[in-house]
mmCIF file of C-alpha atoms and ligand atoms in Angstrom:
data_model
loop_
_atom_site.group_PDB
_atom_site.id
_atom_site.type_symbol
_atom_site.label_atom_id
_atom_site.label_comp_id
_atom_site.label_asym_id
_atom_site.label_seq_id
_atom_site.Cartn_x
_atom_site.Cartn_y
_atom_site.Cartn_z
ATOM 1 C CA ASN H 1 -89.091 -1.673 -25.743
ATOM 2 C CA PHE H 2 -87.240 -0.301 -28.788
ATOM 3 C CA ARG H 3 -87.264 -2.590 -31.646
ATOM 4 C CA CYS H 4 -83.249 -1.007 -32.085
ATOM 5 C CA ARG H 5 -80.574 -0.068 -29.558
ATOM 6 C CA SER H 6 -80.280 3.056 -31.999
ATOM 7 C CA ALA H 7 -83.484 5.077 -30.336
ATOM 8 C CA PHE H 8 -80.812 5.410 -27.572
ATOM 9 C CA LYS H 9 -78.905 7.877 -29.549
ATOM 10 C CA LEU H 10 -82.393 9.847 -30.998
ATOM 11 C CA LEU H 11 -83.017 9.752 -26.778
ATOM 12 C CA GLU H 12 -80.063 11.528 -26.301
ATOM 13 C CA ILE H 13 -79.359 14.059 -28.514
ATOM 14 C CA ASP H 14 -83.348 15.295 -28.115
ATOM 15 C CA ASP H 15 -83.006 15.044 -24.318
ATOM 16 C CA LYS H 16 -79.431 17.385 -25.267
ATOM 17 C CA PHE H 17 -81.674 19.674 -27.839
ATOM 18 C CA GLY H 18 -85.466 19.498 -27.381
ATOM 19 C CA LEU H 19 -85.955 18.732 -31.102
ATOM 20 C CA LEU H 20 -89.253 16.908 -30.439
ATOM 21 C CA GLN H 21 -92.278 18.650 -29.000
ATOM 22 C CA PRO H 22 -95.358 18.136 -28.488
ATOM 23 C CA GLY H 23 -97.973 18.164 -31.691
ATOM 24 C CA TYR H 24 -94.781 18.679 -33.528
ATOM 25 C CA SER H 25 -95.014 16.906 -37.952
ATOM 26 C CA VAL H 26 -91.628 14.679 -37.919
ATOM 27 C CA VAL H 27 -90.472 12.487 -40.885
ATOM 28 C CA ASP H 28 -88.241 9.347 -40.281
ATOM 29 C CA CYS H 29 -86.215 8.781 -43.195
ATOM 30 C CA GLY H 30 -84.651 5.446 -43.585
ATOM 31 C CA ALA H 31 -86.902 4.213 -40.635
ATOM 32 C CA ALA H 32 -87.024 0.397 -40.529
ATOM 33 C CA PRO H 33 -87.312 -1.424 -38.437
ATOM 34 C CA GLY H 34 -88.606 1.445 -36.649
ATOM 35 C CA ALA H 35 -87.214 2.336 -32.907
ATOM 36 C CA TRP H 36 -86.637 6.242 -33.776
ATOM 37 C CA SER H 37 -89.784 6.219 -34.882
ATOM 38 C CA GLN H 38 -90.990 5.073 -31.304
ATOM 39 C CA VAL H 39 -89.134 7.715 -30.060
ATOM 40 C CA ALA H 40 -90.212 10.475 -32.297
ATOM 41 C CA VAL H 41 -94.557 8.940 -31.421
ATOM 42 C CA GLN H 42 -93.475 8.897 -27.593
ATOM 43 C CA ARG H 43 -91.880 12.506 -28.051
ATOM 44 C CA ILE H 44 -94.402 14.663 -30.027
ATOM 45 C CA ASN H 45 -97.525 12.803 -28.883
ATOM 46 C CA SER H 46 -98.653 11.309 -32.529
ATOM 47 C CA ALA H 47 -100.392 8.622 -30.327
ATOM 48 C CA GLY H 48 -102.491 10.772 -28.656
ATOM 49 C CA THR H 49 -100.959 9.080 -24.906
ATOM 50 C CA ASP H 50 -101.398 12.406 -23.495
ATOM 51 C CA GLN H 51 -104.222 13.915 -23.908
ATOM 52 C CA GLY H 52 -103.474 17.508 -22.209
ATOM 53 C CA SER H 53 -101.210 17.715 -25.301
ATOM 54 C CA PRO H 54 -101.270 18.450 -28.609
ATOM 55 C CA ARG H 55 -100.847 15.830 -31.122
ATOM 56 C CA GLY H 56 -98.503 15.542 -33.898
ATOM 57 C CA THR H 57 -97.831 13.244 -36.496
ATOM 58 C CA VAL H 58 -95.219 10.365 -37.550
ATOM 59 C CA ILE H 59 -94.364 9.341 -41.042
ATOM 60 C CA GLY H 60 -91.369 6.908 -41.535
ATOM 61 C CA ILE H 61 -89.857 6.092 -44.833
ATOM 62 C CA ASP H 62 -87.405 3.083 -46.057
ATOM 63 C CA LEU H 63 -86.391 1.514 -48.813
ATOM 64 C CA LEU H 64 -87.448 -2.121 -46.689
ATOM 65 C CA ASN H 65 -90.711 -2.880 -44.682
ATOM 66 C CA ILE H 66 -91.509 -1.296 -41.588
ATOM 67 C CA PRO H 67 -93.388 -3.009 -38.961
ATOM 68 C CA PRO H 68 -96.578 -0.979 -38.087
ATOM 69 C CA LEU H 69 -96.310 0.838 -34.866
ATOM 70 C CA ASP H 70 -98.872 2.835 -33.604
ATOM 71 C CA GLY H 71 -98.998 6.513 -34.220
ATOM 72 C CA ALA H 72 -96.956 6.486 -36.701
ATOM 73 C CA HIS H 73 -97.673 6.345 -40.584
ATOM 74 C CA PHE H 74 -94.642 4.637 -42.785
ATOM 75 C CA LEU H 75 -93.856 4.727 -46.166
ATOM 76 C CA SER H 76 -92.100 1.377 -46.582
ATOM 77 C CA ASN H 77 -90.338 0.040 -49.734
ATOM 78 C CA HIS H 78 -89.605 3.955 -51.114
ATOM 79 C CA ASP H 79 -86.830 5.720 -51.948
ATOM 80 C CA VAL H 80 -85.649 8.962 -49.619
ATOM 81 C CA THR H 81 -84.216 10.408 -52.165
ATOM 82 C CA ASP H 82 -86.828 9.624 -55.576
ATOM 83 C CA PRO H 83 -89.008 13.081 -56.112
ATOM 84 C CA ALA H 84 -92.194 11.173 -56.286
ATOM 85 C CA THR H 85 -91.729 9.794 -52.381
ATOM 86 C CA HIS H 86 -91.396 13.966 -51.868
ATOM 87 C CA GLY H 87 -94.682 14.099 -53.182
ATOM 88 C CA LYS H 88 -96.428 11.479 -50.637
ATOM 89 C CA LEU H 89 -94.562 13.169 -47.953
ATOM 90 C CA GLN H 90 -96.123 16.381 -49.042
ATOM 91 C CA GLU H 91 -99.879 15.009 -49.177
ATOM 92 C CA LEU H 92 -99.791 13.449 -45.843
ATOM 93 C CA LEU H 93 -98.265 15.725 -43.912
ATOM 94 C CA PRO H 94 -100.890 17.902 -42.364
ATOM 95 C CA GLN H 95 -100.071 21.298 -44.620
ATOM 96 C CA GLY H 96 -97.543 19.189 -46.160
ATOM 97 C CA GLN H 97 -95.166 20.761 -44.114
ATOM 98 C CA ALA H 98 -92.861 19.300 -41.271
ATOM 99 C CA HIS H 99 -91.005 20.697 -38.017
ATOM 100 C CA VAL H 100 -88.471 18.085 -37.889
ATOM 101 C CA ILE H 101 -86.702 16.333 -40.577
ATOM 102 C CA LEU H 102 -84.584 12.948 -39.055
ATOM 103 C CA SER H 103 -82.547 10.874 -40.984
ATOM 104 C CA ASP H 104 -80.790 7.492 -39.839
ATOM 105 C CA MET H 105 -80.696 6.014 -42.946
ATOM 106 C CA ALA H 106 -77.420 4.645 -44.358
ATOM 107 C CA PRO H 107 -76.356 2.597 -47.431
ATOM 108 C CA ASN H 108 -75.423 -0.716 -47.628
ATOM 109 C CA ALA H 109 -71.926 -0.741 -46.705
ATOM 110 C CA SER H 110 -69.241 -1.890 -49.392
ATOM 111 C CA GLY H 111 -66.762 -1.973 -46.819
ATOM 112 C CA PHE H 112 -64.936 0.576 -48.880
ATOM 113 C CA ARG H 113 -64.980 3.534 -46.192
ATOM 114 C CA ASP H 114 -64.357 6.387 -48.774
ATOM 115 C CA MET H 115 -67.387 5.353 -51.295
ATOM 116 C CA ASP H 116 -69.212 4.952 -48.276
ATOM 117 C CA HIS H 117 -68.506 7.952 -46.920
ATOM 118 C CA GLU H 118 -69.301 9.827 -50.060
ATOM 119 C CA LYS H 119 -72.880 7.890 -51.072
ATOM 120 C CA LEU H 120 -74.444 8.718 -47.165
ATOM 121 C CA ILE H 121 -72.953 12.200 -47.500
ATOM 122 C CA THR H 122 -74.640 12.540 -51.408
ATOM 123 C CA MET H 123 -77.893 10.523 -49.740
ATOM 124 C CA CYS H 124 -78.089 13.632 -47.051
ATOM 125 C CA LEU H 125 -77.320 15.966 -49.466
ATOM 126 C CA SER H 126 -80.473 14.922 -51.437
ATOM 127 C CA LEU H 127 -82.395 16.171 -47.644
ATOM 128 C CA ILE H 128 -82.042 19.266 -48.172
ATOM 129 C CA ASP H 129 -83.620 19.482 -51.664
ATOM 130 C CA LEU H 130 -86.473 17.580 -49.340
ATOM 131 C CA ALA H 131 -86.489 19.969 -47.202
ATOM 132 C CA GLU H 132 -86.986 22.555 -49.823
ATOM 133 C CA LYS H 133 -90.575 20.997 -50.178
ATOM 134 C CA ILE H 134 -91.462 20.302 -47.129
ATOM 135 C CA LEU H 135 -89.920 21.643 -44.043
ATOM 136 C CA LEU H 136 -91.476 24.465 -42.004
ATOM 137 C CA PRO H 137 -89.189 27.969 -41.729
ATOM 138 C CA ARG H 138 -87.475 27.854 -38.406
ATOM 139 C CA GLY H 139 -87.359 23.789 -38.743
ATOM 140 C CA SER H 140 -85.046 21.449 -37.939
ATOM 141 C CA LEU H 141 -82.921 18.662 -40.026
ATOM 142 C CA LEU H 142 -80.920 16.005 -37.964
ATOM 143 C CA CYS H 143 -78.870 13.039 -40.178
ATOM 144 C CA LYS H 144 -76.812 10.420 -39.569
ATOM 145 C CA TYR H 145 -73.117 10.683 -42.164
ATOM 146 C CA TRP H 146 -69.866 8.815 -42.200
ATOM 147 C CA ASP H 147 -67.339 11.136 -41.079
ATOM 148 C CA GLY H 148 -64.553 11.900 -44.145
ATOM 149 C CA VAL H 149 -63.039 14.576 -46.916
ATOM 150 C CA PHE H 150 -67.206 15.488 -48.163
ATOM 151 C CA SER H 151 -68.050 16.109 -44.600
ATOM 152 C CA HIS H 152 -66.885 19.391 -45.068
ATOM 153 C CA HIS H 153 -69.156 19.824 -48.079
ATOM 154 C CA LEU H 154 -72.685 18.640 -46.515
ATOM 155 C CA GLN H 155 -71.511 21.311 -43.742
ATOM 156 C CA GLU H 156 -71.286 23.750 -45.568
ATOM 157 C CA LYS H 157 -74.072 23.768 -47.891
ATOM 158 C CA LEU H 158 -76.802 23.063 -44.763
ATOM 159 C CA SER H 159 -75.096 26.180 -43.296
ATOM 160 C CA SER H 160 -76.032 27.613 -46.565
ATOM 161 C CA VAL H 161 -80.192 27.220 -45.233
ATOM 162 C CA PHE H 162 -79.504 26.669 -41.202
ATOM 163 C CA SER H 163 -78.834 29.409 -38.801
ATOM 164 C CA SER H 164 -76.914 27.049 -36.904
ATOM 165 C CA VAL H 165 -75.485 23.778 -37.697
ATOM 166 C CA ARG H 166 -73.267 21.570 -35.816
ATOM 167 C CA THR H 167 -71.558 18.021 -35.375
ATOM 168 C CA ILE H 168 -72.831 14.840 -33.314
ATOM 169 C CA LYS H 169 -71.295 12.221 -31.810
ATOM 170 C CA PRO H 170 -73.602 10.897 -29.555
ATOM 171 C CA ASP H 171 -72.105 8.492 -26.258
ATOM 172 C CA ALA H 172 -74.599 5.983 -27.582
ATOM 173 C CA SER H 173 -72.599 5.426 -31.018
ATOM 174 C CA ARG H 174 -69.578 3.326 -31.063
ATOM 175 C CA LYS H 175 -66.077 5.177 -29.797
ATOM 176 C CA ASP H 176 -64.619 3.643 -32.931
ATOM 177 C CA SER H 177 -67.123 4.065 -35.657
ATOM 178 C CA ALA H 178 -67.128 7.003 -38.014
ATOM 179 C CA GLU H 179 -70.485 7.918 -37.065
ATOM 180 C CA ARG H 180 -71.563 11.858 -36.926
ATOM 181 C CA TYR H 181 -75.004 13.286 -36.973
ATOM 182 C CA PHE H 182 -75.286 17.008 -38.033
ATOM 183 C CA LEU H 183 -78.231 19.138 -36.022
ATOM 184 C CA ALA H 184 -78.896 21.684 -38.527
ATOM 185 C CA ARG H 185 -81.580 24.563 -36.306
ATOM 186 C CA MET H 186 -83.230 27.211 -37.791
ATOM 187 C CA TYR H 187 -84.312 26.405 -41.662
ATOM 188 C CA ARG H 188 -84.248 29.494 -43.603
ATOM 189 C CA LYS H 189 -85.919 28.509 -46.942
ATOM 190 C CA PRO H 190 -84.010 29.824 -49.573
ATOM 191 C CA SER H 191 -85.509 32.391 -51.423
ATOM 192 C CA LYS H 192 -85.041 31.888 -55.965
HETATM 193 N N1 SAM G 1 -83.249 4.504 -37.394
HETATM 194 C C1 SAM G 1 -83.850 3.513 -37.938
HETATM 195 C C2 SAM G 1 -84.202 2.745 -36.473
HETATM 196 O O1 SAM G 1 -84.012 3.518 -35.052
HETATM 197 O O2 SAM G 1 -84.967 1.302 -36.572
HETATM 198 C C3 SAM G 1 -82.459 2.401 -37.957
HETATM 199 C C4 SAM G 1 -82.396 2.980 -39.495
HETATM 200 S S1 SAM G 1 -80.770 1.785 -40.465
HETATM 201 C C5 SAM G 1 -79.444 2.436 -39.390
HETATM 202 C C6 SAM G 1 -81.063 2.523 -41.672
HETATM 203 C C7 SAM G 1 -81.959 2.731 -43.113
HETATM 204 O O3 SAM G 1 -82.134 3.469 -43.962
HETATM 205 C C8 SAM G 1 -81.932 0.520 -43.566
HETATM 206 O O4 SAM G 1 -82.866 0.430 -43.065
HETATM 207 C C9 SAM G 1 -82.021 1.017 -44.723
HETATM 208 O O5 SAM G 1 -83.000 0.380 -45.556
HETATM 209 C C10 SAM G 1 -82.645 2.729 -44.671
HETATM 210 N N2 SAM G 1 -82.226 3.387 -46.513
HETATM 211 C C11 SAM G 1 -80.860 3.409 -47.152
HETATM 212 N N3 SAM G 1 -81.239 4.489 -47.886
HETATM 213 C C12 SAM G 1 -82.113 4.623 -48.102
HETATM 214 C C13 SAM G 1 -82.583 5.098 -49.279
HETATM 215 N N4 SAM G 1 -82.671 6.472 -50.104
HETATM 216 N N5 SAM G 1 -84.291 5.483 -48.709
HETATM 217 C C14 SAM G 1 -84.888 5.083 -48.316
HETATM 218 N N6 SAM G 1 -84.112 4.280 -46.376
HETATM 219 C C15 SAM G 1 -83.366 4.361 -47.204
#
């Protein structure tokens, strides 16, 4: 039983791309009410249900409260774009590093499509800063965005640090919505 239908989008994407492997460390951004974290806990075995495979780590973050979940560590009332949150993540993750960053974050929609689009793109761009701090080389980032004029800018920024970036419109996503996901894989830490 999933807390939210959004679980089916992540299941669909993971079935196709094999993003979540047992033993991985995963950060779930915008995790409330926790359905994506439920999927992640199952797939990376962070509750230790499958004793024959390695046990992973799931850390979920949201501005809102996230009800507790076996196998996940939640940072409720935390802003993913706040550098203080990045510091906490570094402390909580094994060796301070993650294999995968998931983001299903979305701002409260104002109803003005262009404005909401731009706001969400800005949030996604902040994930690139987070990646620089915690994402392992060859790691992956999956992030939701609402399509619009700045999508290309985000895609280019992602392409500058990930070897592979693709756009995904899950079948489980409403056909008439502007919702899309970027799946960025094979992270290359930028040299300074
Ligand atoms: N993936 C979740 C699930 O399966 O249960 C649903 C996520 S919901 C579509 C989007 C969430 O993003 C909201 O709970 C919202 O509070 C959160 N959010 C928006 N901006 C955020 C921010 N700056 N930091 C953390 N969470 C944020």
